[in-house]
Each structure stands twice: as C-alpha cells, then as structure tokens.
JSON list of C-alpha atoms and ligand atoms in Angstrom, two decimals:
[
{"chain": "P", "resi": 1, "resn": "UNK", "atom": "CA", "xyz": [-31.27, 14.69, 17.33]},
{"chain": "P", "resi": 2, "resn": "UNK", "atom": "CA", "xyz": [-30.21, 17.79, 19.26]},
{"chain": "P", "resi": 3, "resn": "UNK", "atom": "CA", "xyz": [-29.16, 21.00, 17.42]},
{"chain": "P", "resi": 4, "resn": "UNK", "atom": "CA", "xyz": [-25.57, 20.55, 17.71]},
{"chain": "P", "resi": 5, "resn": "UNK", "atom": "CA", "xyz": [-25.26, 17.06, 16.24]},
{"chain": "P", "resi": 6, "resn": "UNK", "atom": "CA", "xyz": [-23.40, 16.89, 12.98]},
{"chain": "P", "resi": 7, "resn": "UNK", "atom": "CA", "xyz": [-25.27, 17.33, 9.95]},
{"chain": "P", "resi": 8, "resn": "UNK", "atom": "CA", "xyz": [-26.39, 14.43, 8.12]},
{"chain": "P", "resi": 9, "resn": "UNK", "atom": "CA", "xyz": [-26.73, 13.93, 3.93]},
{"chain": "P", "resi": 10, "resn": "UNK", "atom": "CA", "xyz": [-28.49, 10.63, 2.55]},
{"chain": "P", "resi": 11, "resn": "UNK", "atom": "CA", "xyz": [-26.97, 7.93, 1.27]},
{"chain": "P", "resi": 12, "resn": "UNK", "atom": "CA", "xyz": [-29.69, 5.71, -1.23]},
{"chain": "P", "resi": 13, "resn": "UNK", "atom": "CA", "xyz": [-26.82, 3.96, -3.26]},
{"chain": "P", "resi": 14, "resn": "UNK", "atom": "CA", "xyz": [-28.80, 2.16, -5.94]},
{"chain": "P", "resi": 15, "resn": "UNK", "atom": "CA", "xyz": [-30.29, -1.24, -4.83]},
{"chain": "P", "resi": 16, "resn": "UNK", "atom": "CA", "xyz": [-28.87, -3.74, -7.89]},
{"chain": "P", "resi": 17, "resn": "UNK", "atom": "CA", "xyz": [-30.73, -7.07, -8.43]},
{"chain": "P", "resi": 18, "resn": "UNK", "atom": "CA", "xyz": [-29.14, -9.95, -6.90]},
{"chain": "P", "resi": 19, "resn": "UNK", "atom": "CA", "xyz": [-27.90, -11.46, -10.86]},
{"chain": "P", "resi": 20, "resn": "UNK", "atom": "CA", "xyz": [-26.35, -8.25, -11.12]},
{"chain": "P", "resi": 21, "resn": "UNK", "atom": "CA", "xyz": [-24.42, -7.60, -8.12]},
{"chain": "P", "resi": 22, "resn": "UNK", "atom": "CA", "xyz": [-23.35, -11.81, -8.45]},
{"chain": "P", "resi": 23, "resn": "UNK", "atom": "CA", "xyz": [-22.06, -10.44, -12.08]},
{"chain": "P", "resi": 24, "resn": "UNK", "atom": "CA", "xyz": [-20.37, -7.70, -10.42]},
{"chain": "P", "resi": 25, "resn": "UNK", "atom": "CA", "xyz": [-18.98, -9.57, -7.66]},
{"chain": "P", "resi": 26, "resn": "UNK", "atom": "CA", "xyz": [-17.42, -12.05, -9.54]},
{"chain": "P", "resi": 27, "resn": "UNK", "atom": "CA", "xyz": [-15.73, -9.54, -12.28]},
{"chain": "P", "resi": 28, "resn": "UNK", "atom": "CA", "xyz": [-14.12, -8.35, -9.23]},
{"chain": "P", "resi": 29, "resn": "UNK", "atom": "CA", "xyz": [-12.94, -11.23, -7.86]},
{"chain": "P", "resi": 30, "resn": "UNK", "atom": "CA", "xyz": [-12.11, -12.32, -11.48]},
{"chain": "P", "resi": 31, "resn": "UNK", "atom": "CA", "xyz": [-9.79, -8.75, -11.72]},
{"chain": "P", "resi": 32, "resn": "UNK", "atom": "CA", "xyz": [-8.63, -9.19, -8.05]},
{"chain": "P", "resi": 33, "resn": "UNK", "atom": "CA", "xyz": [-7.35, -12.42, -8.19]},
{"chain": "P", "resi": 34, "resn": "UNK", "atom": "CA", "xyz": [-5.24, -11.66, -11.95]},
{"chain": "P", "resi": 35, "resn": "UNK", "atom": "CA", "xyz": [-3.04, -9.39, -9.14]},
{"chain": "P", "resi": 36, "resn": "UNK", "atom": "CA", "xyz": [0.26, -10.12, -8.86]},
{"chain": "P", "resi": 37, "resn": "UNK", "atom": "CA", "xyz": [2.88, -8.63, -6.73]},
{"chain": "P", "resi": 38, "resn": "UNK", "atom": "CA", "xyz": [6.04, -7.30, -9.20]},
{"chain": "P", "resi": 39, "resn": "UNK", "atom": "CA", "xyz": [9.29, -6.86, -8.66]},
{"chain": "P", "resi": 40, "resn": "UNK", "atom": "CA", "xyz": [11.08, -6.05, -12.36]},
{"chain": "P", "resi": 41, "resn": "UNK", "atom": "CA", "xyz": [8.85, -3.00, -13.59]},
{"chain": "P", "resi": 42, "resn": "UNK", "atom": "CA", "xyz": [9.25, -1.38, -17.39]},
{"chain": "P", "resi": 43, "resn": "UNK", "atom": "CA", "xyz": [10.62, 2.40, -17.08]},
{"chain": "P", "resi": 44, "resn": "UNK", "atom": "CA", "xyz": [8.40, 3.25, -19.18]},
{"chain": "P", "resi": 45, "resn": "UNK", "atom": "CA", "xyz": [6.78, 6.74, -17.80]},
{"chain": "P", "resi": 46, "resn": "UNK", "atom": "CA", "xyz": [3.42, 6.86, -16.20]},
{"chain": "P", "resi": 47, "resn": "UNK", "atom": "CA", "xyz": [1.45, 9.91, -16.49]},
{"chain": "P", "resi": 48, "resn": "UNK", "atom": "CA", "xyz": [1.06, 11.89, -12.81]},
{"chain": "P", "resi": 49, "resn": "UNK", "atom": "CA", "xyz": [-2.78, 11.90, -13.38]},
{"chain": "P", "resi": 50, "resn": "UNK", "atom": "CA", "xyz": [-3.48, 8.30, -12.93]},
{"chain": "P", "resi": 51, "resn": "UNK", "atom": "CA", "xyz": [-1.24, 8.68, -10.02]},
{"chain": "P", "resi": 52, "resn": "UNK", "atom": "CA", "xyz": [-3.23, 11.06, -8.06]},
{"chain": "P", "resi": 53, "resn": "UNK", "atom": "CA", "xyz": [-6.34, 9.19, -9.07]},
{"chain": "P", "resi": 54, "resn": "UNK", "atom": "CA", "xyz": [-4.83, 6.14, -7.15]},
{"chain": "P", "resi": 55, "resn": "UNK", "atom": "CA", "xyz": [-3.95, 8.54, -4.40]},
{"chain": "P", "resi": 56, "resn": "UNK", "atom": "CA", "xyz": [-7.57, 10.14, -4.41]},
{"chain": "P", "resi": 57, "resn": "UNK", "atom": "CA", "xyz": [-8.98, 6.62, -4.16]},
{"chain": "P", "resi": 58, "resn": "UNK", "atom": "CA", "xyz": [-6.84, 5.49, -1.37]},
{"chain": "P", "resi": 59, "resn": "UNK", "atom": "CA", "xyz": [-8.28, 8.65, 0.43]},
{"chain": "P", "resi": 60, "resn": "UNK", "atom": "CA", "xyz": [-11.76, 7.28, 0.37]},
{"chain": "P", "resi": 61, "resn": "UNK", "atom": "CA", "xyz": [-10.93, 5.00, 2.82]},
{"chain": "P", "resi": 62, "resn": "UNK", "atom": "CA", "xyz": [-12.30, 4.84, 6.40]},
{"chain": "P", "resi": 63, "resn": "UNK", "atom": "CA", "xyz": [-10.41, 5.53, 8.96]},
{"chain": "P", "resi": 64, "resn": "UNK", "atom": "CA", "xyz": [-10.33, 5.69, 12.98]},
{"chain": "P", "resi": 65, "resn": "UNK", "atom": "CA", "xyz": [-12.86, 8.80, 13.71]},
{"chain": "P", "resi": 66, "resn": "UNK", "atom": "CA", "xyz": [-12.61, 10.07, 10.13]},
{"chain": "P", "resi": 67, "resn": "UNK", "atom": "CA", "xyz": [-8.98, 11.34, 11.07]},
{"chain": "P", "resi": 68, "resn": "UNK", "atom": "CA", "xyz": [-7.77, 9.96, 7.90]},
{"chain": "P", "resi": 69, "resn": "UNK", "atom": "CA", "xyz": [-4.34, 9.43, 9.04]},
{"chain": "P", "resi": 70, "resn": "UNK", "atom": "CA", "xyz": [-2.49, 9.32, 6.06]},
{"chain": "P", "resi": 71, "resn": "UNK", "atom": "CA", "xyz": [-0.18, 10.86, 3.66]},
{"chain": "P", "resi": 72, "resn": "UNK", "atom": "CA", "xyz": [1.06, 9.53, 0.57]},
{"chain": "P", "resi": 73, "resn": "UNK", "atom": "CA", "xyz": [4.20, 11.15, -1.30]},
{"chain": "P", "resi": 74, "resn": "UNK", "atom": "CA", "xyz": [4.62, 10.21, -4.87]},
{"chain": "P", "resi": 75, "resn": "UNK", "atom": "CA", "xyz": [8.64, 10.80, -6.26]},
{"chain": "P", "resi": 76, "resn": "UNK", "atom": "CA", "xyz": [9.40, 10.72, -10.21]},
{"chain": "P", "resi": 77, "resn": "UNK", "atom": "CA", "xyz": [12.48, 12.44, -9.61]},
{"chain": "P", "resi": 78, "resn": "UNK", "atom": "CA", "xyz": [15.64, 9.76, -10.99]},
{"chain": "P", "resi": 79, "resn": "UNK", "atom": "CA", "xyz": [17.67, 11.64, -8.01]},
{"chain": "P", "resi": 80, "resn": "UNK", "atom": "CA", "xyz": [15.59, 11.08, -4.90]},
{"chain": "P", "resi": 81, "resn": "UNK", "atom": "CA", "xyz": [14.56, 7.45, -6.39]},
{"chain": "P", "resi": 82, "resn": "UNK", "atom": "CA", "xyz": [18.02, 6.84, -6.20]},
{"chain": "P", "resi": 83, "resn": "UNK", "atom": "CA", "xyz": [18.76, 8.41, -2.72]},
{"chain": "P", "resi": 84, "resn": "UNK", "atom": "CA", "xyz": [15.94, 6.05, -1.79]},
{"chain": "P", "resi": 85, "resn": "UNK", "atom": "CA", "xyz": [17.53, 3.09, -2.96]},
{"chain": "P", "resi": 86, "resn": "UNK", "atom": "CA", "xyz": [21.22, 3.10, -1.71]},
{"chain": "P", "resi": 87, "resn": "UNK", "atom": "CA", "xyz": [19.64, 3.92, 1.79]},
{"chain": "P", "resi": 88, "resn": "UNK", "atom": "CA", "xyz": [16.70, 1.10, 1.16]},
{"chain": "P", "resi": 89, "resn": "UNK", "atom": "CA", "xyz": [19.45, -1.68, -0.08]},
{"chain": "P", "resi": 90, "resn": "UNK", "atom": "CA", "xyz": [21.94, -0.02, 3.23]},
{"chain": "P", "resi": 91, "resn": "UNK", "atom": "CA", "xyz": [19.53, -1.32, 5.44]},
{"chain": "P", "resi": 92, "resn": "UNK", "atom": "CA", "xyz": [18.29, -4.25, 3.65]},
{"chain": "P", "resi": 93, "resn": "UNK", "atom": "CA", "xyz": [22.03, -5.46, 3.33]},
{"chain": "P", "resi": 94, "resn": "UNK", "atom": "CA", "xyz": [22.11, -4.81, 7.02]},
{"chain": "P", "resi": 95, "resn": "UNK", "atom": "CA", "xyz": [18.97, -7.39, 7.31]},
{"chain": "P", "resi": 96, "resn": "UNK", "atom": "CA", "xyz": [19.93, -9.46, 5.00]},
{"chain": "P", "resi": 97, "resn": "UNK", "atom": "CA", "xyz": [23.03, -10.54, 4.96]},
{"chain": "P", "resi": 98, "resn": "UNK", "atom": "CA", "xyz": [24.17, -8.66, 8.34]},
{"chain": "P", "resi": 99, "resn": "UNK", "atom": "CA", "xyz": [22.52, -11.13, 10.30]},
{"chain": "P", "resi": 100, "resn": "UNK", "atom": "CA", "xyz": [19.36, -8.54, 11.88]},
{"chain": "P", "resi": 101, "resn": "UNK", "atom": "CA", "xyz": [16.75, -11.15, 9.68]},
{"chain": "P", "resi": 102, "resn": "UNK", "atom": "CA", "xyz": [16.53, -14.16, 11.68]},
{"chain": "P", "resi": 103, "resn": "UNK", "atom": "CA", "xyz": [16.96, -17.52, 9.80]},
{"chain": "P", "resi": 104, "resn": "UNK", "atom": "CA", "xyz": [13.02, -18.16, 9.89]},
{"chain": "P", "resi": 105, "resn": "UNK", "atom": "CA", "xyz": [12.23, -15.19, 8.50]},
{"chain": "P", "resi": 106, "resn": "UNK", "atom": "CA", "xyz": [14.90, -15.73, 5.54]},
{"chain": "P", "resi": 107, "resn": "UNK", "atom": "CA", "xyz": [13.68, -19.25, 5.34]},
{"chain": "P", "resi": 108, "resn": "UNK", "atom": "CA", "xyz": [10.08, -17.39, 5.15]},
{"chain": "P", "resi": 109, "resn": "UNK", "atom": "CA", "xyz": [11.00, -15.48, 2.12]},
{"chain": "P", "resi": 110, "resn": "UNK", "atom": "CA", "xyz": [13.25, -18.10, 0.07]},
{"chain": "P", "resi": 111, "resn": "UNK", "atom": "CA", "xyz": [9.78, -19.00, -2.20]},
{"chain": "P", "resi": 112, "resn": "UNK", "atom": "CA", "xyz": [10.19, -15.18, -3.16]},
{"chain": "P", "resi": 113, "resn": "UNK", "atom": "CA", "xyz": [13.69, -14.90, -4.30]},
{"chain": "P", "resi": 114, "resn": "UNK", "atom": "CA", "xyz": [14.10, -11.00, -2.13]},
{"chain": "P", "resi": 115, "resn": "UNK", "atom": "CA", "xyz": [17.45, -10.44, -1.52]},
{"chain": "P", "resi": 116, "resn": "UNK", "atom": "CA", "xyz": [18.75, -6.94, -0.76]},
{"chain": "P", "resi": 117, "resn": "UNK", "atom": "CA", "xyz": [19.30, -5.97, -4.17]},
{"chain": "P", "resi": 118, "resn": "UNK", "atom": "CA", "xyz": [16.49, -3.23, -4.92]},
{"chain": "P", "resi": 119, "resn": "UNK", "atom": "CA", "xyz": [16.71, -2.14, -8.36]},
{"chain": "P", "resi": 120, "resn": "UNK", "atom": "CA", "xyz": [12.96, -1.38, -9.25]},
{"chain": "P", "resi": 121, "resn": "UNK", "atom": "CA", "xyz": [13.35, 1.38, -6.96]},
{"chain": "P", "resi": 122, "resn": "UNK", "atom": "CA", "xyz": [14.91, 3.39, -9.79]},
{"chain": "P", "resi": 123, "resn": "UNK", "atom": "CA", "xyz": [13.48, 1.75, -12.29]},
{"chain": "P", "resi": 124, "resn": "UNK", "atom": "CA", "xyz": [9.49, 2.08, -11.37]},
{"chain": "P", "resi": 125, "resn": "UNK", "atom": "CA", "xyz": [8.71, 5.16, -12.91]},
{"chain": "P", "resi": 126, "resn": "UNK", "atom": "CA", "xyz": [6.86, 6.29, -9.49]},
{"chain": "P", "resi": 127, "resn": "UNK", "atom": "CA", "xyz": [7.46, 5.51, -5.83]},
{"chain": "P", "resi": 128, "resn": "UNK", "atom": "CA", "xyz": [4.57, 6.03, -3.98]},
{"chain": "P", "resi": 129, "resn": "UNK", "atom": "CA", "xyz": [5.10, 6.20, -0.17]},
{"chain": "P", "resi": 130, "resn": "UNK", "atom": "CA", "xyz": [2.39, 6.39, 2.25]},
{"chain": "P", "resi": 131, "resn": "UNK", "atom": "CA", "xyz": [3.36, 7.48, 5.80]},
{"chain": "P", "resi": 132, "resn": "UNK", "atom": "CA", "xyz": [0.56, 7.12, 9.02]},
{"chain": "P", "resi": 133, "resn": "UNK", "atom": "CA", "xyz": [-0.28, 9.83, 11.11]},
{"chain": "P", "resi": 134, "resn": "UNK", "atom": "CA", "xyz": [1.02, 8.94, 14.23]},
{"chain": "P", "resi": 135, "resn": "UNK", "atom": "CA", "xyz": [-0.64, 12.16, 16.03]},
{"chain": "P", "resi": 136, "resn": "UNK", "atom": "CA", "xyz": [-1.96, 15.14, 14.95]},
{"chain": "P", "resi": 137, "resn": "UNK", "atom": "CA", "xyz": [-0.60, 18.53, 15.96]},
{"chain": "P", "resi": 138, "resn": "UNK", "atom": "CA", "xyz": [-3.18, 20.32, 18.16]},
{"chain": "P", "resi": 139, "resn": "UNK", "atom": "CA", "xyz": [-3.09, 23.61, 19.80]},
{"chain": "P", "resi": 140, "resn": "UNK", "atom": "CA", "xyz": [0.53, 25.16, 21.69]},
{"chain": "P", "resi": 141, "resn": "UNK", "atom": "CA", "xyz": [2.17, 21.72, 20.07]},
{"chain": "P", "resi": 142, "resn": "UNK", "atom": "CA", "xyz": [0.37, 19.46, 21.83]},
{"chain": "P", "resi": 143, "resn": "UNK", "atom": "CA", "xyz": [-0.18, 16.32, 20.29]},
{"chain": "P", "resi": 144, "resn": "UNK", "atom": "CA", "xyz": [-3.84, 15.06, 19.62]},
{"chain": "P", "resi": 145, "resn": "UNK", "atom": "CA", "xyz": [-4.71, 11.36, 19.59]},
{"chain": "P", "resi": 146, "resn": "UNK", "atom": "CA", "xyz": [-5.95, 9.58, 16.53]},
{"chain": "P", "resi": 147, "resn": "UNK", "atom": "CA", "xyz": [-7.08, 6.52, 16.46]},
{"chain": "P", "resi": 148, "resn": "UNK", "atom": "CA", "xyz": [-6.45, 3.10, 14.86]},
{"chain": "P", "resi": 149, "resn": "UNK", "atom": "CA", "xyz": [-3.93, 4.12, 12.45]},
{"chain": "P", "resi": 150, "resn": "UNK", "atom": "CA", "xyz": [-1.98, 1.60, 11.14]},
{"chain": "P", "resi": 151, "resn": "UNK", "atom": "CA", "xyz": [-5.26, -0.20, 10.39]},
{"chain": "P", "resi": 152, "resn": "UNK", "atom": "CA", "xyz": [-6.60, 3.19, 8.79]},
{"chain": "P", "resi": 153, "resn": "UNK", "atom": "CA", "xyz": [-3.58, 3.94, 6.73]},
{"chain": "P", "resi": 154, "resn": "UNK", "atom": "CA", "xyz": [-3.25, 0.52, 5.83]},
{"chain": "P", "resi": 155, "resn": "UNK", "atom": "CA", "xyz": [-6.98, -0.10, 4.30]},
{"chain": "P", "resi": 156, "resn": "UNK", "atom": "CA", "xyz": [-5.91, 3.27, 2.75]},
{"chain": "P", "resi": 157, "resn": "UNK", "atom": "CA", "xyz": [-3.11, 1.08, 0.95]},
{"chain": "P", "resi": 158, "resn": "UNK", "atom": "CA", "xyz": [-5.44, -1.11, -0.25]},
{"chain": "P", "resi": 159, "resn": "UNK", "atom": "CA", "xyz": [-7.36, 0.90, -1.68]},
{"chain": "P", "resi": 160, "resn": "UNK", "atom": "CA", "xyz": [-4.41, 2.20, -3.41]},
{"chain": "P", "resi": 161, "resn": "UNK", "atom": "CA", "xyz": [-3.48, -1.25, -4.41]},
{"chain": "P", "resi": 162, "resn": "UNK", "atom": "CA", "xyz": [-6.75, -1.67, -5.90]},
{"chain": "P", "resi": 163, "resn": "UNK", "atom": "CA", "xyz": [-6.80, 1.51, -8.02]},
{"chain": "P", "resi": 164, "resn": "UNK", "atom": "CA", "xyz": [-3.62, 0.83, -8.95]},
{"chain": "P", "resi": 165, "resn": "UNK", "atom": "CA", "xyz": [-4.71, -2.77, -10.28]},
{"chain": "P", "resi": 166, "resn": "UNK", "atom": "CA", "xyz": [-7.61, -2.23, -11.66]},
{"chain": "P", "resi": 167, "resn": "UNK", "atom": "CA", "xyz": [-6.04, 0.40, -13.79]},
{"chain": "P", "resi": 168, "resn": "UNK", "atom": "CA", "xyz": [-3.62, -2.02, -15.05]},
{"chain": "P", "resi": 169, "resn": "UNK", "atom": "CA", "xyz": [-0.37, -0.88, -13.38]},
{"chain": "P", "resi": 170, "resn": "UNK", "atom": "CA", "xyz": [1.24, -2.95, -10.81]},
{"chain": "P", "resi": 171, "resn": "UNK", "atom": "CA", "xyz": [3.14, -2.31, -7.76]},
{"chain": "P", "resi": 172, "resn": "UNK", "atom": "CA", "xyz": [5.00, -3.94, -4.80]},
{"chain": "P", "resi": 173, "resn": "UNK", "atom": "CA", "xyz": [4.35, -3.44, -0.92]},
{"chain": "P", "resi": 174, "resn": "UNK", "atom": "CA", "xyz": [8.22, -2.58, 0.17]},
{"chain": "P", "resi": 175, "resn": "UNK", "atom": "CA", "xyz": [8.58, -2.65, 3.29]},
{"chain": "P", "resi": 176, "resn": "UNK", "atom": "CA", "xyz": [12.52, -1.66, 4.19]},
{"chain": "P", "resi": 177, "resn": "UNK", "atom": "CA", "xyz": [13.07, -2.10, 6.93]},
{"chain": "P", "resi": 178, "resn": "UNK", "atom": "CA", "xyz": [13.44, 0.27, 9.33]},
{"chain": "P", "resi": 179, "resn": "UNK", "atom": "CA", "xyz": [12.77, 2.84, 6.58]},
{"chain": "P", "resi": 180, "resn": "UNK", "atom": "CA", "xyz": [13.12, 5.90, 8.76]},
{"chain": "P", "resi": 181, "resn": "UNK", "atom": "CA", "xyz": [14.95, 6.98, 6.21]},
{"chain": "P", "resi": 182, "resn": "UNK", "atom": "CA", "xyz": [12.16, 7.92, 4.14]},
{"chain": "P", "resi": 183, "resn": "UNK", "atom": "CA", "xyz": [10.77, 10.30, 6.59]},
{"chain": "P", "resi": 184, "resn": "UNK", "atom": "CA", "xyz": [14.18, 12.41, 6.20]},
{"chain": "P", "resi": 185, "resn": "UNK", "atom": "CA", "xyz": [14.69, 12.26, 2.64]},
{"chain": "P", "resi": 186, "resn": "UNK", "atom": "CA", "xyz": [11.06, 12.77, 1.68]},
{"chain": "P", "resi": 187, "resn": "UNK", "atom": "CA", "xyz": [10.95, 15.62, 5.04]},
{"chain": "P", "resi": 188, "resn": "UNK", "atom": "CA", "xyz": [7.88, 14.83, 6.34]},
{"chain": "P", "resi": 189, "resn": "UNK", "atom": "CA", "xyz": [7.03, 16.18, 9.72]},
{"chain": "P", "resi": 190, "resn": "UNK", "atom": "CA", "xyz": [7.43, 14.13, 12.97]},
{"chain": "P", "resi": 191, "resn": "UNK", "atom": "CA", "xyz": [4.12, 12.82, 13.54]},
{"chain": "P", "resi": 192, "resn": "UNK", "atom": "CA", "xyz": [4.30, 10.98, 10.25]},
{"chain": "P", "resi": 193, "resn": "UNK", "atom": "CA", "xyz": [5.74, 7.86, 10.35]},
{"chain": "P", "resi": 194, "resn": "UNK", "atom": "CA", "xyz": [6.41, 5.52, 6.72]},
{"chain": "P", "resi": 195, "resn": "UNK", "atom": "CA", "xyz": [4.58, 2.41, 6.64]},
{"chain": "P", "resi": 196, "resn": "UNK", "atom": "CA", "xyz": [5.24, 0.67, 2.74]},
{"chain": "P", "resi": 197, "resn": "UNK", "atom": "CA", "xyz": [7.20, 1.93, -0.31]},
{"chain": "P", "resi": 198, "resn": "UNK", "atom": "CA", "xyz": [5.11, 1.32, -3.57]},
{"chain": "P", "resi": 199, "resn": "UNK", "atom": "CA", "xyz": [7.07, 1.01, -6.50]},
{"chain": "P", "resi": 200, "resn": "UNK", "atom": "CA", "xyz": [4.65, 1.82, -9.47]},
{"chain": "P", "resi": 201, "resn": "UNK", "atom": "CA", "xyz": [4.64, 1.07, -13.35]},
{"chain": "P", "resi": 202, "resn": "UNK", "atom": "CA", "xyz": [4.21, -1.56, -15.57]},
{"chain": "P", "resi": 203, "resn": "UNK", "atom": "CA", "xyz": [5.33, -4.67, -15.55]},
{"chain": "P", "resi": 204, "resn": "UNK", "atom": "CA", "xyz": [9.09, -5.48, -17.40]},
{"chain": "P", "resi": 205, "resn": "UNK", "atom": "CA", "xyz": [8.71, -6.92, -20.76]},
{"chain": "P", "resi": 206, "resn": "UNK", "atom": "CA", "xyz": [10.26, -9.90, -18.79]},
{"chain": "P", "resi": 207, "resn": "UNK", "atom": "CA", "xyz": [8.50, -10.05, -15.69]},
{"chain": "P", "resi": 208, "resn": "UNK", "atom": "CA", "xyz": [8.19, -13.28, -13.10]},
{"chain": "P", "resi": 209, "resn": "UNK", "atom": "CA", "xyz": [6.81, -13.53, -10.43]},
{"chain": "P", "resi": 210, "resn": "UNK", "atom": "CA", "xyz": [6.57, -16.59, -7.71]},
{"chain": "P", "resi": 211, "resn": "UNK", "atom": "CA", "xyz": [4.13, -19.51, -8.59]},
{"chain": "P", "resi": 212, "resn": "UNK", "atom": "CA", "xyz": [2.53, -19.36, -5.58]},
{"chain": "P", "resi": 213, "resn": "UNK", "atom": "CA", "xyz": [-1.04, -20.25, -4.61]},
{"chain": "P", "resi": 214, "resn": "UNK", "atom": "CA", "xyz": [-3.96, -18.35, -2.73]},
{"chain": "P", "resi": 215, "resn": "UNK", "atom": "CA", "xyz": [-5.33, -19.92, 0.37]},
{"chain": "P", "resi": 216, "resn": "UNK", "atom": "CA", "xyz": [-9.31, -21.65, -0.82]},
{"chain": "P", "resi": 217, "resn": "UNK", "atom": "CA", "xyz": [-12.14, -19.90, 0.35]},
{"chain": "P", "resi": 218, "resn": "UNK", "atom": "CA", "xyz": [-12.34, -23.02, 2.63]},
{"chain": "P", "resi": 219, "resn": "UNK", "atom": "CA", "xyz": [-8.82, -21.70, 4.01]},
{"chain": "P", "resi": 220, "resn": "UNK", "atom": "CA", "xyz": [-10.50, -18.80, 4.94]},
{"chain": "P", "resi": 221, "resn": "UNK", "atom": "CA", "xyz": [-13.66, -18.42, 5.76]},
{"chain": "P", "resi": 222, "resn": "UNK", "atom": "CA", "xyz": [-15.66, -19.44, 8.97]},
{"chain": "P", "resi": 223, "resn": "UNK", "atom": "CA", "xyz": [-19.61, -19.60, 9.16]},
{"chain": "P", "resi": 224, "resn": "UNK", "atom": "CA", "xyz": [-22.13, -19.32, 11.34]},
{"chain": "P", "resi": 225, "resn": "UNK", "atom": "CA", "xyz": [-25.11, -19.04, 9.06]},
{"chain": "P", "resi": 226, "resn": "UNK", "atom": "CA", "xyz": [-28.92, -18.28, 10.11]},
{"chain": "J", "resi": 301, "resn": "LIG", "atom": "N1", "xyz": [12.02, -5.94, 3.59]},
{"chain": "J", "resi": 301, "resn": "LIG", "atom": "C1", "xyz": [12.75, -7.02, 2.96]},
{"chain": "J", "resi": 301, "resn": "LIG", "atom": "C2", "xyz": [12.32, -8.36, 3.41]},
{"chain": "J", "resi": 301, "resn": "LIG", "atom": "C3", "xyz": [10.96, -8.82, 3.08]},
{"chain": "J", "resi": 301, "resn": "LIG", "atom": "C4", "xyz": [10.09, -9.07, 4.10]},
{"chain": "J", "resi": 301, "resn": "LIG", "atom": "C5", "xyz": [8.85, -9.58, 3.84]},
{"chain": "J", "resi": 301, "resn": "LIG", "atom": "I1", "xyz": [7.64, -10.04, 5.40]},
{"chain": "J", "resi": 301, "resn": "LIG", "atom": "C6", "xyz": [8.45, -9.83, 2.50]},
{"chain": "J", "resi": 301, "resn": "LIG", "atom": "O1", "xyz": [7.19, -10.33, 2.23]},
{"chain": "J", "resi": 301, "resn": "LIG", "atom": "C7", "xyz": [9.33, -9.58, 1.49]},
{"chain": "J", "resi": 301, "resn": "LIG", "atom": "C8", "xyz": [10.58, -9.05, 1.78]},
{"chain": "J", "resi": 301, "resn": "LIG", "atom": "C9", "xyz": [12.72, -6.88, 1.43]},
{"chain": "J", "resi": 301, "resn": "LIG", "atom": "O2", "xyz": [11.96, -6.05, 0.92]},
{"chain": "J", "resi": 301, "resn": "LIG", "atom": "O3", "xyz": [13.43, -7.60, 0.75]}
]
C-alpha cells in the first residue's frame, strides 16, 4: 500500500448460516419469479418517494470504474407523458407497420400482442427513463472515456426493476425505437443517450399478460463443479 492509494473501509457483511441464506434465496427466487412484465397499468397515483427509492437502489449498482454512468428522469407530468407518447407511437408506427421491423422480428413479438399502440404511456402514473452516459465532460470540453456502459446502466435497470418489484409496482422495459426523442423532450445533455422507457404503477384492475414460460434452470445453467 503506498500513501496515495485510495482509502479503504471494511466490509464484514454478516456471515448467515447456510439454512438461512437457502431460506433467503429461495424467497427471492419465489418473489422474482411472481414478476411479470405489464402493459395495461391502473392510473392510480404513486407517491414520488417510492420512486426515488427505486431510483436510489438502481444507483447501487456497479458500474465500469465506478463511473456510474447513468441518469434516470422520472415524469408525472399528464403533458410531457403525452408528448412522449405521440412521438413513441410516431416511431413505433414507423416500425411497425412502415415496414423498418423486419418480418422475423414481428414474427418474434406476435406471442406478445405489441403493436404500436402505446397507451400506458399516459396512463402509468410515472415514466421512468434511464439514459447511459455515453462520455463524461472533462476539462476545455473534452470528452472523458467511461467504460462499459450499456452493461453498467443496464444492471442499473435491474436493479430498478427489482426495487420496483419487490415493492409491488410493476413496470415495462420500452424500448422505442430509436427514442432519440426522449433526449430532446426530457433535455438531457449530449453525452446522455436513452436506453429503456419504464412505465410505472400498478397493474389495471384488468391486467393480462402473455402465458409464457421461463427457460429451466437446465436451460440455463452450465457446470463445471470441483
Ligand atoms: N419497441 C417495440 C417493439 C418491441 C421490441 C421488442 I425486442 C419487444 O420485446 C417488445 C416490443 C414496442 O415496444 O412495441
């Protein structure tokens, strides 16, 4: 250790016995795999505070360096949700039925019923959009490097989905596409770029969603045990 190294704090997180963190383990799973993706959400209002708790949580994830390349913007105004919308469903009518989605990819998606109508983004009660930090702004403009950060800003999401979950709100990874848009409408500086639109809230009284199955752990999971 030389003097100029970083400082360093401990980090004893409790050792659990094994019953216990089985127990734990499995509640997760158990909560984890009750998540559903939604698509019809209530309008019922969601207070900003569990919100930013999401948002808090989806900052504790790692990221490339510790850069944390991430923002997240969170809209409960009925006039930008809408401004979000017509552009969202203007490009999605572009993909969709304007022949930019490839058959495969429509063929793809037919299980999930998507079309380009996008109502739930004025009905959720909160979009949430997180943008990645494509660069950071250094010194006389230049533009400093970060470093994996789609995969940073994307376990970031996670995390967010998570929180979000295990609160017992739902939400939707919306991916318009290109969503540019969002970047002028929300006016986020250059260097951030929009990577998914979270519609947040409950679900509608009358919610469905696909019967679709997980992949097994078998599906999954390769060994090479000790
Ligand atoms: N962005 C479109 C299409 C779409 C693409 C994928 I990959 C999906 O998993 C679902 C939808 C839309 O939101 O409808």
């Amino acid at each position: 250790m030389s003097s100029d190294d970083p400082p360093q704090v401990e980090y004893r997180p409790p050792r659990l016995p094994v019953e216990e963190m089985e127990r734990r383990a499995r509640e997760h799973y158990d909560l984890f795999r009750r998540r559903r993706s939604v698509r019809a959400f209530a309008p019922d209002p969601v207070p900003r505070r569990l919100i930013e708790l999401a948002i808090a949580a989806a900052g504790t994830a790692p990221s490339g360096a510790h850069m944390q390349p991430w923002t997240f913007v969170a809209i409960s105004d009925p006039a930008i949700k809408r401004r979000i919308r017509h552009a969202a469903e203007e490009e999605e009518r572009r993909s969709y039925e304007g022949g930019r989605m490839p058959p495969e990819w429509k063929e793809a998606l037919r299980p999930l019923g998507t079309d380009a109508h996008k109502p739930y983004l004025e009905t959720a009660p909160w979009l949430v959009v997180a943008f990645e930090h494509v660069w950071r702004p250094g010194p006389d403009g230049r533009r400093l490097k970060n470093y994996y950060v789609r995969e940073s800003a994307s376990l970031a999401c996670g995390f967010f989905i998570a929180a979000i979950h295990r609160m017992g709100l739902a939400t939707l990874t919306h991916t318009p596409s290109p969503m540019g848009f969002l970047r002028e409408i929300l006016g986020r500086p250059e260097n951030e770029r929009p990577i998914i639109l979270f519609p947040v809230g409950y679900p509608a009284a009358d919610c469905r969603v696909p019967d679709i199955e997980r992949k097994s752990l078998e599906e999954i999971a390769v060994w090479f045990e000790g």
